[in-house]
Amino acid sequence: MGDGSQHAGDQAFRRTVGLRIRVWRVMHDRSQDDLARSAGVTRNFVSAIERGAQGLDAVRLRRLAVAMGVELAELLAEPDPVPDPVPDPDRVPEPA
């Protein structure tokens, strides 16, 4: 089956989704209880999702997306890769 890197990738994905939910919730001044009630899930579920500690149940994630007014695909999208820093043309490299 899968190797350790796949498991680590799954955990990172859960943390990414959880962080998206937490950022949205904080930006919209919603408590975990409020979001949970709106989505028909428990506060413990919202807390576990935000920490990346809970598996991503499609039905409950859909309920959260609806309560948040966002598309489910937006919650589940892969994060954009971090771009390489653009070199500063005015900076002269140090001699070796």
PDB file of C-alpha atoms in Angstrom:
ATOM      1  CA  MET A   1       0.000   0.000   0.000  1.00  0.00           C
ATOM      2  CA  GLY A   2       1.187   3.560   0.693  1.00  0.00           C
ATOM      3  CA  ASP A   3       4.515   4.502   2.160  1.00  0.00           C
ATOM      4  CA  GLY A   4       5.325   6.917   4.965  1.00  0.00           C
ATOM      5  CA  SER A   5       5.612   9.884   2.596  1.00  0.00           C
ATOM      6  CA  GLN A   6       2.023   9.336   1.429  1.00  0.00           C
ATOM      7  CA  HIS A   7       0.858   9.311   5.044  1.00  0.00           C
ATOM      8  CA  ALA A   8       2.828  12.510   5.721  1.00  0.00           C
ATOM      9  CA  GLY A   9       1.281  14.066   2.625  1.00  0.00           C
ATOM     10  CA  ASP A  10      -2.190  13.160   3.872  1.00  0.00           C
ATOM     11  CA  GLN A  11      -1.470  14.786   7.231  1.00  0.00           C
ATOM     12  CA  ALA A  12      -0.153  17.939   5.531  1.00  0.00           C
ATOM     13  CA  PHE A  13      -3.276  18.074   3.363  1.00  0.00           C
ATOM     14  CA  ARG A  14      -5.544  17.758   6.426  1.00  0.00           C
ATOM     15  CA  ARG A  15      -3.621  20.593   8.122  1.00  0.00           C
ATOM     16  CA  THR A  16      -3.948  22.766   4.995  1.00  0.00           C
ATOM     17  CA  VAL A  17      -7.714  22.257   4.811  1.00  0.00           C
ATOM     18  CA  GLY A  18      -8.049  22.863   8.538  1.00  0.00           C
ATOM     19  CA  LEU A  19      -6.046  26.061   8.337  1.00  0.00           C
ATOM     20  CA  ARG A  20      -8.255  27.311   5.487  1.00  0.00           C
ATOM     21  CA  ILE A  21     -11.345  26.717   7.622  1.00  0.00           C
ATOM     22  CA  ARG A  22      -9.807  28.373  10.678  1.00  0.00           C
ATOM     23  CA  VAL A  23      -8.615  31.430   8.731  1.00  0.00           C
ATOM     24  CA  TRP A  24     -12.059  31.841   7.137  1.00  0.00           C
ATOM     25  CA  ARG A  25     -13.769  31.450  10.507  1.00  0.00           C
ATOM     26  CA  VAL A  26     -11.538  34.006  12.244  1.00  0.00           C
ATOM     27  CA  MET A  27     -11.777  36.474   9.352  1.00  0.00           C
ATOM     28  CA  HIS A  28     -15.574  36.210   9.493  1.00  0.00           C
ATOM     29  CA  ASP A  29     -15.647  36.530  13.297  1.00  0.00           C
ATOM     30  CA  ARG A  30     -17.327  33.155  13.782  1.00  0.00           C
ATOM     31  CA  SER A  31     -16.759  30.869  16.735  1.00  0.00           C
ATOM     32  CA  GLN A  32     -16.246  27.140  16.370  1.00  0.00           C
ATOM     33  CA  ASP A  33     -19.637  26.651  18.056  1.00  0.00           C
ATOM     34  CA  ASP A  34     -21.363  29.009  15.632  1.00  0.00           C
ATOM     35  CA  LEU A  35     -19.831  27.390  12.547  1.00  0.00           C
ATOM     36  CA  ALA A  36     -20.585  23.915  13.908  1.00  0.00           C
ATOM     37  CA  ARG A  37     -24.250  24.771  14.537  1.00  0.00           C
ATOM     38  CA  SER A  38     -24.605  26.289  11.049  1.00  0.00           C
ATOM     39  CA  ALA A  39     -23.066  23.180   9.476  1.00  0.00           C
ATOM     40  CA  GLY A  40     -24.889  20.623  11.609  1.00  0.00           C
ATOM     41  CA  VAL A  41     -21.651  19.196  13.025  1.00  0.00           C
ATOM     42  CA  THR A  42     -20.120  19.249  16.488  1.00  0.00           C
ATOM     43  CA  ARG A  43     -17.717  21.866  17.778  1.00  0.00           C
ATOM     44  CA  ASN A  44     -15.296  19.030  18.499  1.00  0.00           C
ATOM     45  CA  PHE A  45     -15.376  18.101  14.801  1.00  0.00           C
ATOM     46  CA  VAL A  46     -14.614  21.700  13.759  1.00  0.00           C
ATOM     47  CA  SER A  47     -11.793  21.857  16.294  1.00  0.00           C
ATOM     48  CA  ALA A  48     -10.310  18.536  15.110  1.00  0.00           C
ATOM     49  CA  ILE A  49     -10.564  19.566  11.433  1.00  0.00           C
ATOM     50  CA  GLU A  50      -8.852  22.893  12.151  1.00  0.00           C
ATOM     51  CA  ARG A  51      -5.988  21.068  13.902  1.00  0.00           C
ATOM     52  CA  GLY A  52      -5.639  18.553  11.070  1.00  0.00           C
ATOM     53  CA  ALA A  53      -6.368  15.778  13.557  1.00  0.00           C
ATOM     54  CA  GLN A  54      -9.582  14.561  11.928  1.00  0.00           C
ATOM     55  CA  GLY A  55      -9.965  12.626   8.708  1.00  0.00           C
ATOM     56  CA  LEU A  56     -11.708  14.588   5.990  1.00  0.00           C
ATOM     57  CA  ASP A  57     -15.273  13.273   5.830  1.00  0.00           C
ATOM     58  CA  ALA A  58     -16.766  14.476   2.517  1.00  0.00           C
ATOM     59  CA  VAL A  59     -20.336  14.910   3.778  1.00  0.00           C
ATOM     60  CA  ARG A  60     -19.386  16.971   6.818  1.00  0.00           C
ATOM     61  CA  LEU A  61     -16.849  18.994   4.810  1.00  0.00           C
ATOM     62  CA  ARG A  62     -19.606  19.790   2.325  1.00  0.00           C
ATOM     63  CA  ARG A  63     -21.808  20.958   5.217  1.00  0.00           C
ATOM     64  CA  LEU A  64     -18.996  23.222   6.438  1.00  0.00           C
ATOM     65  CA  ALA A  65     -18.486  24.638   2.939  1.00  0.00           C
ATOM     66  CA  VAL A  66     -22.208  25.402   2.634  1.00  0.00           C
ATOM     67  CA  ALA A  67     -22.250  27.051   6.087  1.00  0.00           C
ATOM     68  CA  MET A  68     -19.199  29.098   5.095  1.00  0.00           C
ATOM     69  CA  GLY A  69     -20.669  30.076   1.724  1.00  0.00           C
ATOM     70  CA  VAL A  70     -17.689  28.671  -0.201  1.00  0.00           C
ATOM     71  CA  GLU A  71     -17.326  25.932  -2.783  1.00  0.00           C
ATOM     72  CA  LEU A  72     -16.157  22.573  -1.475  1.00  0.00           C
ATOM     73  CA  ALA A  73     -13.464  22.609  -4.172  1.00  0.00           C
ATOM     74  CA  GLU A  74     -12.097  25.821  -2.631  1.00  0.00           C
ATOM     75  CA  LEU A  75     -11.596  24.059   0.708  1.00  0.00           C
ATOM     76  CA  LEU A  76      -9.960  21.038  -0.911  1.00  0.00           C
ATOM     77  CA  ALA A  77      -7.747  22.805  -3.464  1.00  0.00           C
ATOM     78  CA  GLU A  78      -4.064  22.026  -3.365  1.00  0.00           C
ATOM     79  CA  PRO A  79      -2.085  24.974  -2.007  1.00  0.00           C
ATOM     80  CA  ASP A  80      -0.271  27.134  -4.513  1.00  0.00           C
ATOM     81  CA  PRO A  81       3.431  26.343  -4.585  1.00  0.00           C
ATOM     82  CA  VAL A  82       5.640  28.897  -2.886  1.00  0.00           C
ATOM     83  CA  PRO A  83       7.428  30.849  -5.634  1.00  0.00           C
ATOM     84  CA  ASP A  84      11.182  31.104  -5.642  1.00  0.00           C
ATOM     85  CA  PRO A  85      12.347  34.491  -4.419  1.00  0.00           C
ATOM     86  CA  VAL A  86      13.064  36.952  -7.185  1.00  0.00           C
ATOM     87  CA  PRO A  87      16.720  37.999  -7.090  1.00  0.00           C
ATOM     88  CA  ASP A  88      17.339  41.660  -6.345  1.00  0.00           C
ATOM     89  CA  PRO A  89      19.118  43.073  -9.434  1.00  0.00           C
ATOM     90  CA  ASP A  90      20.708  45.835  -7.295  1.00  0.00           C
ATOM     91  CA  ARG A  91      22.299  43.382  -4.900  1.00  0.00           C
ATOM     92  CA  VAL A  92      25.833  42.433  -5.771  1.00  0.00           C
ATOM     93  CA  PRO A  93      26.708  38.886  -4.744  1.00  0.00           C
ATOM     94  CA  GLU A  94      29.373  38.503  -2.082  1.00  0.00           C
ATOM     95  CA  PRO A  95      32.703  37.245  -3.467  1.00  0.00           C
ATOM     96  CA  ALA A  96      33.402  33.613  -2.621  1.00  0.00           C
TER      97      ALA A  96
END
